[in-house]
Coordinates of C-alpha atoms and ligand atoms in Angstrom, one line a residue:
M627 CA 6.2 12.4 -3.2
I628 CA 7.4 9.8 -5.9
W629 CA 8.4 6.7 -4.3
D630 CA 10.5 5.3 -7.5
R631 CA 11.0 8.3 -9.5
S632 CA 13.2 6.6 -12.1
V633 CA 10.3 4.4 -13.4
E634 CA 7.1 6.5 -12.4
T635 CA 8.4 9.7 -14.3
L636 CA 9.7 7.5 -17.2
E637 CA 9.7 8.8 -20.7
R638 CA 7.0 6.9 -22.2
S639 CA 9.1 5.6 -24.9
R640 CA 11.5 3.9 -22.7
L641 CA 8.5 2.6 -20.6
Q642 CA 7.2 0.9 -23.8
S643 CA 10.3 -0.6 -24.7
L644 CA 10.4 -2.2 -20.8
Q645 CA 7.0 -3.4 -21.5
R646 CA 7.9 -4.9 -24.5
T647 CA 10.7 -7.0 -22.8
R648 CA 8.5 -8.0 -20.2
L649 CA 5.5 -8.8 -22.1
S650 CA 7.7 -11.0 -24.2
W651 CA 9.0 -13.0 -20.9
T652 CA 5.5 -13.2 -19.9
L653 CA 4.1 -14.8 -22.8
H654 CA 6.8 -17.2 -22.9
W655 CA 6.4 -18.1 -19.3
A656 CA 2.8 -18.6 -19.2
R657 CA 2.9 -20.8 -22.4
E658 CA 5.7 -22.8 -21.3
R659 CA 4.2 -23.3 -18.0
V660 CA 0.2 -23.1 -17.8
P661 CA -1.6 -25.4 -19.5
F662 CA -4.3 -23.1 -20.3
Y663 CA -2.1 -20.7 -22.0
A664 CA 0.0 -23.6 -23.5
E665 CA -3.5 -24.6 -25.5
R666 CA -4.3 -20.9 -26.3
L667 CA -1.1 -19.1 -26.9
P668 CA 0.4 -19.4 -30.6
D669 CA 3.9 -20.1 -31.4
L670 CA 5.5 -16.9 -30.1
D671 CA 8.9 -17.0 -31.7
R672 CA 7.9 -15.7 -34.9
W673 CA 6.2 -12.6 -33.1
E674 CA 9.4 -11.8 -31.0
R675 CA 9.6 -8.3 -32.3
H676 CA 6.2 -7.1 -31.5
P677 CA 4.7 -8.6 -28.7
Q678 CA 2.3 -5.6 -28.0
E679 CA 0.7 -6.1 -31.8
L680 CA 0.6 -9.9 -31.1
L681 CA -1.4 -9.4 -27.4
Q682 CA -3.9 -7.6 -29.3
E683 CA -5.0 -11.1 -31.3
L684 CA -4.5 -13.4 -28.2
P685 CA -7.9 -14.4 -26.4
F686 CA -9.0 -13.2 -23.1
T687 CA -8.7 -14.7 -19.9
I688 CA -12.0 -14.4 -18.0
K689 CA -12.9 -15.1 -14.2
S690 CA -14.8 -18.4 -15.1
D691 CA -11.4 -19.7 -16.6
L692 CA -10.2 -19.2 -13.1
R693 CA -13.2 -20.8 -11.4
D694 CA -13.4 -23.5 -13.7
R695 CA -9.5 -24.5 -12.9
Y696 CA -10.0 -23.8 -8.9
P697 CA -7.8 -24.0 -6.9
L698 CA -4.5 -23.9 -8.8
G699 CA -5.1 -24.6 -12.4
F700 CA -3.4 -21.3 -13.1
L701 CA -0.3 -21.9 -11.2
A702 CA 3.1 -21.7 -13.1
V703 CA 5.4 -22.5 -10.6
P704 CA 6.1 -25.5 -8.3
R705 CA 4.2 -25.4 -5.1
Q706 CA 7.4 -24.9 -2.9
E707 CA 8.2 -21.6 -4.6
V708 CA 4.6 -20.1 -3.4
R709 CA 5.0 -18.0 -0.6
R710 CA 1.3 -16.7 -0.2
F711 CA -2.0 -17.5 -1.3
H712 CA -5.3 -15.2 -1.2
A713 CA -8.4 -15.9 -2.2
S714 CA -11.7 -13.9 -3.4
S715 CA -14.7 -13.8 -1.0
G716 CA -16.9 -15.8 -3.3
T717 CA -19.8 -13.5 -2.9
R718 CA -20.5 -14.0 -6.8
G719 CA -20.3 -17.5 -6.9
K720 CA -17.3 -20.0 -6.4
P721 CA -14.1 -18.4 -5.0
T722 CA -10.9 -18.1 -7.0
V723 CA -7.3 -18.8 -5.4
V724 CA -4.5 -16.7 -6.4
A725 CA -0.4 -17.5 -5.4
Y726 CA 2.4 -15.5 -5.0
T727 CA 6.1 -16.3 -5.1
E728 CA 8.5 -14.3 -3.0
H729 CA 9.6 -12.0 -6.1
D730 CA 5.7 -11.3 -6.6
L731 CA 5.2 -10.3 -3.2
T732 CA 8.2 -8.1 -3.5
M733 CA 6.3 -6.3 -6.6
W734 CA 3.3 -6.2 -4.8
A735 CA 4.8 -4.3 -1.9
E736 CA 6.8 -2.0 -4.1
V737 CA 3.4 -0.8 -6.3
V738 CA 1.9 -0.2 -2.5
A739 CA 4.6 1.8 -1.4
R740 CA 4.3 3.9 -4.6
S741 CA 0.6 4.0 -4.2
L742 CA 0.8 5.4 -0.2
A743 CA 3.8 7.7 -1.5
A744 CA 1.1 9.2 -4.2
A745 CA -1.4 9.4 -1.5
G746 CA 0.7 11.7 0.5
M747 CA 2.2 9.1 3.0
E748 CA 6.1 9.5 3.8
P749 CA 8.5 7.3 5.6
G750 CA 8.2 7.7 9.5
Q751 CA 4.7 8.2 9.2
V752 CA 1.8 5.8 10.8
L753 CA -1.0 4.1 8.8
Q754 CA -4.0 2.8 10.3
N755 CA -5.2 -0.1 8.0
A756 CA -8.8 -0.7 8.6
Y757 CA -9.0 -3.3 5.6
G758 CA -9.8 -7.1 6.5
Y759 CA -6.8 -8.9 7.2
G760 CA -7.1 -12.7 6.0
L761 CA -7.7 -14.2 2.7
F762 CA -8.9 -10.7 1.3
T763 CA -5.8 -8.9 -0.4
G764 CA -6.5 -5.7 1.4
G765 CA -5.2 -6.3 4.7
L766 CA -1.9 -7.8 4.3
G767 CA -1.4 -5.9 0.8
L768 CA -1.6 -2.6 2.3
H769 CA 0.4 -4.0 5.2
Q770 CA 3.6 -4.9 3.4
G771 CA 3.8 -2.1 1.0
A772 CA 3.4 0.6 4.2
E773 CA 6.4 -1.2 5.7
R774 CA 8.4 -1.3 2.4
L775 CA 7.6 2.7 2.1
G776 CA 8.9 2.9 6.1
V777 CA 5.5 3.6 7.4
A778 CA 4.5 2.0 10.8
V779 CA 1.3 -0.1 10.3
I780 CA -1.4 -0.3 12.9
P781 CA -3.1 -3.8 11.4
A782 CA -6.7 -2.9 13.0
S783 CA -8.4 -5.0 10.3
G784 CA -11.9 -4.2 9.8
G785 CA -14.5 -3.7 12.5
Q786 CA -14.8 -2.9 16.2
T787 CA -15.5 0.6 15.2
E788 CA -15.3 2.2 18.6
R789 CA -11.8 0.6 19.0
Q790 CA -10.7 1.9 15.4
V791 CA -11.5 5.4 17.0
Q792 CA -9.8 4.4 20.0
L793 CA -6.6 3.6 18.1
I794 CA -6.8 6.8 16.2
T795 CA -6.7 8.8 19.4
D796 CA -4.3 6.9 21.2
L797 CA -1.6 6.1 18.3
G798 CA -2.3 9.2 16.0
P799 CA -1.9 7.7 13.1
D800 CA -1.5 10.1 10.0
G801 CA -3.1 7.8 7.3
L802 CA -6.3 5.6 7.3
A803 CA -7.0 2.7 4.9
C804 CA -10.4 1.2 4.4
T805 CA -13.3 1.2 2.1
P806 CA -14.9 4.7 1.8
S807 CA -18.5 3.7 3.3
Y808 CA -16.3 2.1 6.3
A809 CA -14.6 5.4 6.7
L810 CA -17.7 7.8 6.8
Y811 CA -18.7 5.2 9.5
I812 CA -15.7 5.5 11.6
A813 CA -16.2 9.5 11.4
E814 CA -19.8 9.1 12.5
T815 CA -19.1 7.1 15.3
M816 CA -16.4 9.4 16.5
Q817 CA -18.8 12.2 16.4
A818 CA -21.3 9.8 18.6
M819 CA -18.2 9.6 21.0
G820 CA -17.7 13.1 21.2
I821 CA -14.4 13.3 19.4
A822 CA -14.4 15.9 16.7
P823 CA -13.2 13.8 13.6
Q824 CA -11.8 16.7 11.6
D825 CA -9.3 17.4 14.7
T826 CA -7.7 14.2 14.8
S827 CA -4.1 13.3 13.7
L828 CA -5.3 12.0 10.3
K829 CA -4.2 13.5 6.9
T830 CA -4.8 11.2 4.7
G831 CA -7.3 8.8 3.3
I832 CA -6.8 5.6 1.0
F833 CA -10.0 4.2 0.1
G834 CA -10.9 1.6 -2.3
A835 CA -12.6 -1.8 -2.8
E836 CA -15.6 -0.3 -3.9
P837 CA -16.9 2.3 -6.4
W838 CA -17.2 5.7 -4.9
S839 CA -17.9 9.4 -6.2
D840 CA -16.5 12.9 -6.0
G841 CA -19.2 13.7 -3.8
M842 CA -18.2 11.0 -1.3
R843 CA -14.8 12.3 -1.6
E844 CA -15.7 15.9 -0.6
R845 CA -17.7 14.4 2.6
L846 CA -14.9 12.6 3.7
E847 CA -12.2 15.1 3.3
A848 CA -14.7 17.3 5.4
A849 CA -15.7 15.1 7.8
L850 CA -12.2 13.8 8.7
G851 CA -10.0 16.6 7.8
I852 CA -8.3 14.7 5.4
Q853 CA -7.0 14.4 1.7
A854 CA -8.8 11.4 0.2
V855 CA -7.7 9.2 -2.7
D856 CA -8.7 6.4 -4.5
I857 CA -6.8 2.9 -4.8
Y858 CA -7.5 0.1 -7.2
G859 CA -6.5 -3.5 -7.5
L860 CA -7.7 -6.9 -7.8
S861 CA -6.7 -10.4 -6.4
E862 CA -6.1 -11.9 -10.0
I863 CA -3.8 -9.4 -10.9
T864 CA -1.9 -8.8 -7.9
G865 CA -4.1 -6.7 -5.3
P866 CA -4.3 -3.6 -4.2
G867 CA -1.9 -1.1 -5.8
V868 CA -2.6 -1.9 -9.4
A869 CA -3.3 1.6 -9.8
M870 CA -3.4 4.8 -7.5
E871 CA -4.9 8.4 -7.9
C872 CA -2.0 11.1 -6.7
V873 CA -2.9 13.3 -4.2
E874 CA -1.8 16.2 -6.5
G875 CA -4.0 15.7 -9.5
K876 CA -7.0 13.8 -7.8
A877 CA -8.0 12.9 -11.5
G878 CA -7.9 9.5 -12.3
L879 CA -5.3 6.7 -11.2
H880 CA -2.0 5.7 -12.4
V881 CA -1.6 2.2 -13.5
F882 CA 2.0 1.0 -12.6
E883 CA 2.7 0.1 -15.9
D884 CA 6.0 -1.5 -15.7
F885 CA 4.0 -4.5 -14.0
F886 CA 0.8 -4.0 -15.6
Y887 CA 0.0 -3.8 -19.5
V888 CA -3.6 -1.8 -19.7
E889 CA -6.1 -2.0 -22.4
V890 CA -9.7 -0.8 -22.4
I891 CA -12.2 -2.5 -24.7
D892 CA -15.5 -2.3 -25.6
P893 CA -17.3 -5.1 -24.0
R894 CA -19.6 -6.2 -26.8
T895 CA -17.2 -5.9 -29.7
L896 CA -13.8 -6.8 -27.8
Q897 CA -12.3 -3.7 -30.0
P898 CA -10.1 -1.3 -28.1
V899 CA -11.7 2.0 -27.1
G900 CA -9.9 5.3 -27.7
P901 CA -8.6 7.5 -24.9
G902 CA -11.4 9.1 -22.9
E903 CA -13.7 6.5 -23.8
V904 CA -15.5 4.5 -21.2
G905 CA -14.9 0.4 -21.8
E906 CA -13.5 -2.5 -19.8
L907 CA -10.4 -2.6 -18.2
V908 CA -8.1 -5.7 -19.4
L909 CA -4.9 -6.3 -17.9
T910 CA -1.8 -8.2 -18.5
T911 CA 0.5 -9.0 -15.9
L912 CA 4.4 -8.2 -16.9
S913 CA 6.3 -9.8 -14.0
K914 CA 4.1 -12.4 -12.0
E915 CA 5.8 -15.4 -11.5
A916 CA 3.2 -17.5 -9.7
M917 CA -0.1 -16.7 -11.7
P918 CA 0.7 -14.7 -14.9
M919 CA -2.6 -13.3 -16.5
I920 CA -2.8 -12.7 -19.8
R921 CA -5.5 -10.2 -21.2
Y922 CA -7.7 -10.4 -18.0
R923 CA -11.3 -9.0 -18.4
T924 CA -11.4 -7.1 -14.9
G925 CA -15.3 -6.3 -15.5
D926 CA -14.5 -2.9 -14.2
L927 CA -15.5 0.0 -16.6
V928 CA -13.1 2.7 -17.1
S929 CA -11.8 5.4 -19.3
A930 CA -8.0 5.6 -20.0
N931 CA -6.1 9.1 -19.8
P932 CA -2.4 8.9 -21.2
E933 CA -1.8 12.4 -20.9
P934 CA 1.1 13.7 -18.5
C935 CA -0.5 14.6 -14.8
V936 CA 0.6 17.5 -12.6
C937 CA 2.2 15.1 -10.3
G938 CA 5.0 14.2 -12.9
R939 CA 4.2 10.7 -13.0
T940 CA 4.4 9.6 -16.9
M941 CA 2.0 6.6 -16.3
T942 CA -1.4 6.2 -18.0
R943 CA -4.6 7.1 -15.8
I944 CA -7.7 5.3 -15.8
S945 CA -10.6 6.8 -14.7
R946 CA -12.8 6.1 -11.0
V947 CA -14.4 2.7 -11.7
H948 CA -18.0 3.3 -13.0
G949 CA -19.2 0.2 -12.0
R950 CA -18.6 -3.3 -12.9
S951 CA -20.6 -4.8 -15.9
D952 CA -22.4 -7.0 -13.4
D953 CA -23.4 -4.4 -10.9
M954 CA -25.6 -2.3 -13.7
L955 CA -29.1 -1.7 -12.7
I956 CA -32.1 -1.9 -15.3
V957 CA -34.8 0.7 -14.0
R958 CA -37.7 0.6 -16.1
G959 CA -35.4 -0.5 -19.4
V960 CA -32.7 2.4 -18.6
N961 CA -29.2 1.1 -17.8
V962 CA -27.7 3.0 -14.8
F963 CA -24.8 1.9 -12.4
P964 CA -25.2 2.6 -8.5
S965 CA -22.0 4.6 -8.4
E966 CA -23.9 7.1 -11.0
I967 CA -26.7 7.6 -8.5
E968 CA -24.3 8.1 -6.0
R969 CA -22.6 10.9 -7.9
V970 CA -26.0 12.7 -8.2
I971 CA -27.1 12.2 -4.9
L972 CA -24.0 13.5 -3.4
S973 CA -24.2 16.4 -5.5
H974 CA -26.8 17.8 -3.1
P975 CA -25.5 19.4 -0.2
G976 CA -28.2 18.1 2.1
A977 CA -27.1 14.3 1.4
S978 CA -25.2 13.0 4.3
G979 CA -23.6 10.2 2.1
Q980 CA -25.4 7.1 3.8
Y981 CA -27.9 5.7 1.3
Q982 CA -29.0 2.8 -0.2
L983 CA -30.9 1.8 -3.1
V984 CA -33.9 -0.7 -2.6
W985 CA -35.8 -2.7 -5.2
E986 CA -39.6 -2.6 -4.0
G987 CA -43.0 -3.6 -5.6
H988 CA -43.8 -6.4 -7.6
P989 CA -41.0 -8.2 -9.5
S990 CA -43.2 -7.7 -13.0
R991 CA -42.9 -3.8 -12.3
P992 CA -40.3 -3.2 -9.6
D993 CA -39.6 0.3 -8.4
L994 CA -35.8 1.7 -7.5
V995 CA -36.3 3.6 -4.2
V996 CA -33.1 5.8 -2.9
E997 CA -33.2 5.5 1.0
M998 CA -31.1 8.1 2.0
E999 CA -30.4 10.1 5.4
A1000 CA -29.8 14.0 5.2
V1001 CA -27.2 16.0 6.7
P1002 CA -28.8 16.7 10.4
G1003 CA -30.4 20.1 10.5
T1004 CA -31.2 20.5 6.8
A1005 CA -34.3 20.1 5.1
A1006 CA -35.0 17.1 3.0
P1007 CA -33.6 17.4 -0.3
E1008 CA -35.5 19.1 -2.8
G1009 CA -35.7 18.7 -6.2
L1010 CA -33.2 15.3 -6.4
R1011 CA -35.9 13.0 -7.8
E1012 CA -36.2 15.8 -10.9
H1013 CA -32.1 15.9 -10.9
L1014 CA -31.7 12.4 -11.3
H1015 CA -34.3 12.0 -14.2
A1016 CA -32.3 14.9 -15.8
Q1017 CA -28.9 13.6 -15.2
L1018 CA -29.6 9.9 -15.5
G1019 CA -32.8 9.3 -17.3
V1020 CA -34.4 7.2 -14.7
H1021 CA -37.3 7.7 -12.3
L1022 CA -36.5 7.0 -8.8
T1023 CA -38.5 7.5 -5.8
I1024 CA -36.7 9.4 -3.1
R1025 CA -37.6 8.3 0.6
V1026 CA -35.3 10.4 3.4
V1027 CA -35.1 7.9 6.5
E1028 CA -34.0 9.2 10.1
A1029 CA -30.5 9.3 10.9
G1030 CA -28.9 5.9 11.7
A1031 CA -31.5 3.9 9.5
V1032 CA -29.4 2.9 6.6
P1033 CA -27.2 0.1 7.6
R1034 CA -23.6 1.0 8.3
S1035 CA -20.9 -1.1 6.5
Q1036 CA -17.5 -2.2 7.7
G1037 CA -16.4 -3.2 4.6
K1038 CA -17.8 -3.2 1.1
A1039 CA -21.0 -1.6 1.4
V1040 CA -24.2 -3.0 0.4
R1041 CA -25.6 -0.6 -2.0
V1042 CA -28.5 -2.3 -3.4
V1043 CA -31.3 -4.5 -1.6
N1044 CA -34.2 -6.3 -2.7
R1045 CA -37.5 -6.0 -0.9
M1046 CA -39.7 -7.0 -3.9
T1047 CA -42.9 -9.1 -2.9
E1048 CA -44.3 -11.8 -4.7
Ligands
ZN1470 ZN1 -0.7 12.3 -11.1

């Protein structure tokens, strides 16, 4: 189902003209109201006719710009006009705080409603939302968008996995929203409780907030008897719902370009890369009042595909996130993302989907070990080490561990751990 057909299938020339108007508004709004942008943006009036060309010459905004102006240095409206705050977890350093006006919350609900519809959900259905509620945008973000679509929400939040299973069996939700690693754990917990996970009411999985592979999709779809799709977002831009995979295509995530302007750049040269080429995703908000963001470097590596999609949406698709530039591992001089390792591991039918990457040995010459669980009743995966080397050029040690040995995640999975010894 397409929630807002008039916009989501808009002819691209008309979409671009809408973007032009909104970009011009955003640039003026930010320059007039946010000191950071007042200092950095040029006099805009002489550029009035070509804001997209102008954009390419403007400086980027990066995470540390937000941290340096913590908490509210980017606020563009009086405090009384703010209706909600959210904050990042701060796991990568000082947290960042974001703010929303009533208009911003309406826009956010709208893109989440579109996202859930793209996943296959319909008004009258029920969504179990197992994203954490609180400062994290996943819980409340999915919640308000589901209500806008006309979907009833079970606000389960994260954790208490047996209770999650109980709610699924008792209330019969159609959809489940959480991280893919947590969905896998919920399926395992069901099995352990004697409930067949593929026989529940669930039809749709809306999974995101961590990188995942098509191999993980296959496992989740088979384990839970669902269609599983990827949702993308980040609090600096709004939260989940910036981009969404459609269930018809399952080949990239449509960016809601009437609200977010997409660029993909080479992170070294900072120049744009072409369609299909991997680079860093850069987003500019087009209607945000409380905290407009101009050329925000997300750190997420994707490629863009502007071709039309089987679903009928005309909005540009981005690939699944390959990884964040700061997630990159260097294994004996070879750069590799955990998500690429996952893709190769899960191409093996004997891999259960529970795995962790462990640094071992001495820091001067560390080894990366894949600790993984095999599907019960299957032999240890043969030839995986050779396959990883052929695909990614890295030598990893494969260690099959007993079922349950890999720590289960109830939110964002910890994929890489350090057990090096001095
Ligand atoms: Zn599509």
